[in-house]
Amino acid sequence: MSLELELARLASLIAREAGDLARARRAEGVHLAATKSTLADIVTDADREVEALIRSRLQAARPGDGFLGEESEADPGETGITWVVDPIDGTVNYAYGIPSYAVSIAAVSGTAVPGEWDALAAAVSVPASGETFTAARGHGAFLGEQRLAVTSETPAGALLATGFGYDPSTHDGDLATVRAIMPIARDLRRAGSAALDLAFVAAGRLDGYFERGLKPWDHAAGALLVSEAGGRVSLTDTASPRPMIVAGGTQVHDRILEILRDET
């Protein structure tokens, strides 16, 4: 078995276990632990417990690997492999009882410094549906035994997804971007989990996705799903505090990028 497939198998097993824990804690009731960038950007006790579980399982299976998680300090590791983890992507949904949240785990080649790596393997587990999306570099993206493929044609317009930041001062700019892109859209979805949106692009359930201000752990796994499903993923404005990610089939991806260039 190749390293990429071995890492994807491990990521999938741990993501499913972590998803089971997240679902169990949600059934018991959510306890807020802190806020992050704004009062609307929250952390639950479950976020921290789920990340601790993932980290302990990875350390047991692959001691010496690096780790970059949303809720804990980065560890550069010693092996050249780093795990990039979002324990509960869609925490606000999770807190409100909306089932659109996911566990996102990616293995990358490189350090724990965002952007200085190449994705090797990914798993996005969706506790509410019991689905786990996986990818291994060079081996494709899968949902169970089903190989995933992005959509290639959108004759009725593209079904797109996006998200908005928690800082109210950014909302006008985000809405202006939506207005610019809507002419190519069949409709727009806003699920509240970047990992889930990217997994749905990979599965052909969405034609494309764009959003500003994501963190590396939000998209590390989902981006590999899309690229291994035959799609394209681009990060632009990477020097700004709110870089833009665009993902989709070739046609949709390129058209969104074209619109964004025209708006700048």
Short mmCIF file of C-alpha atoms in Angstrom, two decimals:
data_model
loop_
_atom_site.label_atom_id
_atom_site.label_comp_id
_atom_site.label_asym_id
_atom_site.label_seq_id
_atom_site.Cartn_x
_atom_site.Cartn_y
_atom_site.Cartn_z
CA MET A 1 0.00 0.00 0.00
CA SER A 2 1.32 3.45 -0.92
CA LEU A 3 1.98 6.06 1.76
CA GLU A 4 -0.88 8.18 0.46
CA LEU A 5 -3.39 5.33 0.71
CA GLU A 6 -2.11 4.38 4.16
CA LEU A 7 -2.55 7.96 5.38
CA ALA A 8 -6.02 8.22 3.84
CA ARG A 9 -7.10 5.00 5.54
CA LEU A 10 -5.86 6.27 8.90
CA ALA A 11 -7.51 9.66 8.42
CA SER A 12 -10.80 8.00 7.55
CA LEU A 13 -10.80 5.71 10.58
CA ILE A 14 -10.00 8.53 12.98
CA ALA A 15 -12.43 10.98 11.36
CA ARG A 16 -15.29 8.51 11.76
CA GLU A 17 -14.44 7.91 15.41
CA ALA A 18 -14.15 11.64 16.01
CA GLY A 19 -17.49 12.19 14.28
CA ASP A 20 -19.14 9.64 16.54
CA LEU A 21 -17.80 11.50 19.57
CA ALA A 22 -18.99 14.85 18.24
CA ARG A 23 -22.47 13.47 17.59
CA ALA A 24 -22.63 11.93 21.07
CA ARG A 25 -21.59 15.17 22.74
CA ARG A 26 -24.15 17.09 20.70
CA ALA A 27 -26.88 14.77 21.96
CA GLU A 28 -25.78 15.48 25.54
CA GLY A 29 -25.95 19.24 25.05
CA VAL A 30 -23.45 21.84 23.87
CA HIS A 31 -21.34 23.87 26.30
CA LEU A 32 -19.59 26.96 24.98
CA ALA A 33 -15.93 27.14 25.95
CA ALA A 34 -14.84 30.44 24.39
CA THR A 35 -15.16 32.83 21.47
CA LYS A 36 -12.52 33.31 18.80
CA SER A 37 -12.30 36.21 16.35
CA THR A 38 -15.65 37.73 17.33
CA LEU A 39 -18.48 37.03 19.76
CA ALA A 40 -20.25 35.14 16.96
CA ASP A 41 -17.24 32.86 16.35
CA ILE A 42 -17.47 30.23 19.07
CA VAL A 43 -15.63 27.23 20.44
CA THR A 44 -17.41 24.43 22.26
CA ASP A 45 -16.03 21.99 24.78
CA ALA A 46 -16.71 19.32 22.16
CA ASP A 47 -14.37 21.03 19.66
CA ARG A 48 -11.53 20.68 22.13
CA GLU A 49 -12.40 17.14 23.18
CA VAL A 50 -12.74 15.93 19.59
CA GLU A 51 -9.43 17.51 18.60
CA ALA A 52 -7.73 15.92 21.62
CA LEU A 53 -9.07 12.52 20.53
CA ILE A 54 -7.81 12.99 16.97
CA ARG A 55 -4.42 14.14 18.16
CA SER A 56 -4.02 11.21 20.56
CA ARG A 57 -4.99 8.67 17.89
CA LEU A 58 -2.54 10.16 15.39
CA GLN A 59 0.27 10.26 17.94
CA ALA A 60 -0.32 6.60 18.76
CA ALA A 61 -0.40 5.54 15.11
CA ARG A 62 2.35 7.80 13.76
CA PRO A 63 4.57 9.24 16.50
CA GLY A 64 6.78 12.02 15.26
CA ASP A 65 4.34 13.46 12.72
CA GLY A 66 3.54 17.14 12.96
CA PHE A 67 0.13 18.54 13.88
CA LEU A 68 -1.79 21.72 13.09
CA GLY A 69 -5.24 21.91 14.64
CA GLU A 70 -7.77 24.67 15.00
CA GLU A 71 -7.95 24.39 18.77
CA SER A 72 -4.35 23.68 19.82
CA GLU A 73 -0.78 24.79 19.20
CA ALA A 74 1.11 23.61 16.15
CA ASP A 75 3.73 20.87 16.46
CA PRO A 76 6.29 20.79 13.62
CA GLY A 77 7.04 17.08 14.09
CA GLU A 78 10.06 15.20 12.82
CA THR A 79 8.88 13.03 9.91
CA GLY A 80 7.98 15.63 7.27
CA ILE A 81 4.29 14.64 7.53
CA THR A 82 1.88 17.07 9.21
CA TRP A 83 -1.77 16.49 10.08
CA VAL A 84 -4.06 19.48 9.53
CA VAL A 85 -7.26 19.13 11.53
CA ASP A 86 -10.56 20.90 12.05
CA PRO A 87 -12.33 18.84 14.73
CA ILE A 88 -15.78 20.34 14.09
CA ASP A 89 -16.03 22.46 10.97
CA GLY A 90 -19.32 24.30 11.28
CA THR A 91 -19.27 24.89 15.03
CA VAL A 92 -22.09 27.43 14.99
CA ASN A 93 -24.29 24.92 13.15
CA TYR A 94 -23.24 22.32 15.70
CA ALA A 95 -24.14 24.59 18.61
CA TYR A 96 -27.55 25.37 17.13
CA GLY A 97 -28.36 21.75 16.37
CA ILE A 98 -28.08 22.16 12.59
CA PRO A 99 -26.60 18.92 11.22
CA SER A 100 -24.30 20.62 8.66
CA TYR A 101 -20.96 20.08 10.35
CA ALA A 102 -17.99 17.83 9.65
CA VAL A 103 -14.71 16.47 10.94
CA SER A 104 -11.86 17.39 8.60
CA ILE A 105 -8.46 15.66 8.65
CA ALA A 106 -5.68 16.08 6.08
CA ALA A 107 -2.15 14.68 5.93
CA VAL A 108 0.32 16.94 4.18
CA SER A 109 3.96 16.74 3.21
CA GLY A 110 5.77 19.63 4.82
CA THR A 111 5.83 21.69 7.98
CA ALA A 112 2.99 23.04 10.11
CA VAL A 113 3.39 26.44 8.43
CA PRO A 114 0.22 27.11 6.38
CA GLY A 115 0.83 27.04 2.64
CA GLU A 116 4.19 25.32 2.87
CA TRP A 117 2.95 21.83 2.15
CA ASP A 118 1.49 19.43 -0.42
CA ALA A 119 -1.64 17.51 0.51
CA LEU A 120 -1.25 13.72 0.54
CA ALA A 121 -4.47 12.38 2.03
CA ALA A 122 -7.81 13.61 3.33
CA ALA A 123 -10.95 12.55 5.12
CA VAL A 124 -14.11 14.56 5.75
CA SER A 125 -16.59 12.76 7.97
CA VAL A 126 -20.20 13.96 8.25
CA PRO A 127 -21.69 12.61 11.50
CA ALA A 128 -25.29 13.51 10.68
CA SER A 129 -25.36 11.47 7.45
CA GLY A 130 -22.77 8.82 8.35
CA GLU A 131 -20.81 9.65 5.19
CA THR A 132 -17.02 9.85 5.03
CA PHE A 133 -15.34 11.35 1.97
CA THR A 134 -11.71 10.32 1.42
CA ALA A 135 -8.90 11.12 -0.98
CA ALA A 136 -5.31 10.04 -1.53
CA ARG A 137 -3.03 11.99 -3.85
CA GLY A 138 -2.82 10.27 -7.21
CA HIS A 139 -5.51 7.73 -6.29
CA GLY A 140 -8.74 9.71 -6.58
CA ALA A 141 -11.49 10.74 -4.19
CA PHE A 142 -14.15 8.37 -2.85
CA LEU A 143 -17.34 8.07 -0.86
CA GLY A 144 -17.16 4.49 0.31
CA GLU A 145 -16.48 2.48 -2.85
CA GLN A 146 -17.89 5.17 -5.14
CA ARG A 147 -15.29 7.19 -7.00
CA LEU A 148 -16.14 10.89 -6.97
CA ALA A 149 -16.14 13.27 -9.92
CA VAL A 150 -16.91 16.96 -10.12
CA THR A 151 -19.59 18.16 -12.53
CA SER A 152 -18.41 19.10 -16.01
CA GLU A 153 -21.45 20.88 -17.48
CA THR A 154 -23.91 23.38 -16.00
CA PRO A 155 -26.46 24.16 -18.75
CA ALA A 156 -29.00 25.55 -16.23
CA GLY A 157 -26.37 27.60 -14.42
CA ALA A 158 -24.02 26.55 -11.65
CA LEU A 159 -25.29 25.47 -8.25
CA LEU A 160 -22.81 27.32 -6.04
CA ALA A 161 -22.00 27.53 -2.35
CA THR A 162 -20.34 30.25 -0.31
CA GLY A 163 -19.89 31.45 3.23
CA PHE A 164 -19.48 34.68 5.17
CA GLY A 165 -17.11 35.78 7.90
CA TYR A 166 -18.18 36.49 11.46
CA ASP A 167 -16.95 40.08 11.37
CA PRO A 168 -19.90 42.32 10.36
CA SER A 169 -17.52 44.77 8.71
CA THR A 170 -16.78 42.18 6.00
CA HIS A 171 -20.37 41.43 5.06
CA ASP A 172 -20.85 44.20 2.50
CA GLY A 173 -17.80 43.04 0.55
CA ASP A 174 -18.90 39.41 0.67
CA LEU A 175 -22.38 40.34 -0.53
CA ALA A 176 -20.89 42.37 -3.38
CA THR A 177 -18.94 39.28 -4.45
CA VAL A 178 -22.11 37.21 -4.39
CA ARG A 179 -23.91 39.80 -6.53
CA ALA A 180 -21.09 39.71 -9.08
CA ILE A 181 -21.12 35.91 -9.33
CA MET A 182 -24.89 35.30 -9.25
CA PRO A 183 -25.39 35.84 -13.03
CA ILE A 184 -23.68 32.47 -13.67
CA ALA A 185 -25.53 30.74 -10.83
CA ARG A 186 -28.54 28.50 -10.93
CA ASP A 187 -28.86 29.11 -7.19
CA LEU A 188 -26.71 29.62 -4.10
CA ARG A 189 -26.28 27.46 -1.01
CA ARG A 190 -24.83 28.56 2.32
CA ALA A 191 -24.37 25.48 4.54
CA GLY A 192 -21.92 26.91 7.08
CA SER A 193 -19.15 24.32 6.74
CA ALA A 194 -16.34 24.78 4.22
CA ALA A 195 -15.23 21.16 4.54
CA LEU A 196 -18.75 19.98 3.74
CA ASP A 197 -19.12 22.38 0.80
CA LEU A 198 -15.83 21.19 -0.70
CA ALA A 199 -16.78 17.54 -0.22
CA PHE A 200 -20.06 18.23 -2.01
CA VAL A 201 -18.20 19.86 -4.91
CA ALA A 202 -16.03 16.75 -5.16
CA ALA A 203 -19.16 14.57 -5.16
CA GLY A 204 -20.91 16.61 -7.85
CA ARG A 205 -23.60 17.76 -5.43
CA LEU A 206 -22.43 21.34 -5.97
CA ASP A 207 -20.89 22.79 -9.11
CA GLY A 208 -18.63 25.26 -7.36
CA TYR A 209 -17.68 27.01 -4.14
CA PHE A 210 -16.07 30.31 -3.20
CA GLU A 211 -15.38 31.99 0.12
CA ARG A 212 -13.08 34.54 1.71
CA GLY A 213 -11.25 34.27 5.01
CA LEU A 214 -10.86 30.52 5.52
CA LYS A 215 -8.10 29.09 7.69
CA PRO A 216 -5.86 26.26 6.42
CA TRP A 217 -7.63 23.62 8.52
CA ASP A 218 -10.96 24.65 6.96
CA HIS A 219 -9.93 23.60 3.46
CA ALA A 220 -6.84 21.34 3.67
CA ALA A 221 -8.86 18.12 3.38
CA GLY A 222 -11.68 19.41 1.19
CA ALA A 223 -9.35 20.92 -1.40
CA LEU A 224 -7.67 17.56 -1.97
CA LEU A 225 -11.08 15.91 -2.36
CA VAL A 226 -11.93 18.37 -5.14
CA SER A 227 -8.62 18.08 -6.99
CA GLU A 228 -8.65 14.27 -6.79
CA ALA A 229 -12.23 14.31 -8.12
CA GLY A 230 -11.00 16.09 -11.24
CA GLY A 231 -11.71 19.65 -10.16
CA ARG A 232 -9.63 22.74 -9.62
CA VAL A 233 -8.93 24.69 -6.45
CA SER A 234 -7.31 28.13 -6.30
CA LEU A 235 -6.31 30.37 -3.42
CA THR A 236 -6.03 34.04 -4.33
CA ASP A 237 -5.19 37.17 -2.31
CA THR A 238 -3.04 34.98 -0.09
CA ALA A 239 -1.16 37.98 1.31
CA SER A 240 -4.38 39.51 2.64
CA PRO A 241 -6.08 38.63 5.96
CA ARG A 242 -8.99 37.17 3.97
CA PRO A 243 -7.72 35.08 1.05
CA MET A 244 -10.26 33.76 -1.42
CA ILE A 245 -10.72 30.07 -2.21
CA VAL A 246 -12.43 29.00 -5.42
CA ALA A 247 -13.24 25.36 -6.19
CA GLY A 248 -15.20 23.54 -8.84
CA GLY A 249 -15.11 21.82 -12.18
CA THR A 250 -12.78 23.47 -14.68
CA GLN A 251 -15.43 25.58 -16.38
CA VAL A 252 -17.07 26.88 -13.22
CA HIS A 253 -13.78 27.41 -11.40
CA ASP A 254 -12.31 29.43 -14.27
CA ARG A 255 -15.47 31.51 -14.74
CA ILE A 256 -15.59 32.47 -11.06
CA LEU A 257 -11.93 33.48 -11.14
CA GLU A 258 -12.59 35.57 -14.25
CA ILE A 259 -15.44 37.40 -12.52
CA LEU A 260 -13.34 38.02 -9.43
CA ARG A 261 -10.51 39.46 -11.55
CA ASP A 262 -12.97 41.80 -13.26
CA GLU A 263 -14.19 43.02 -9.87
CA THR A 264 -10.73 43.96 -8.59
#
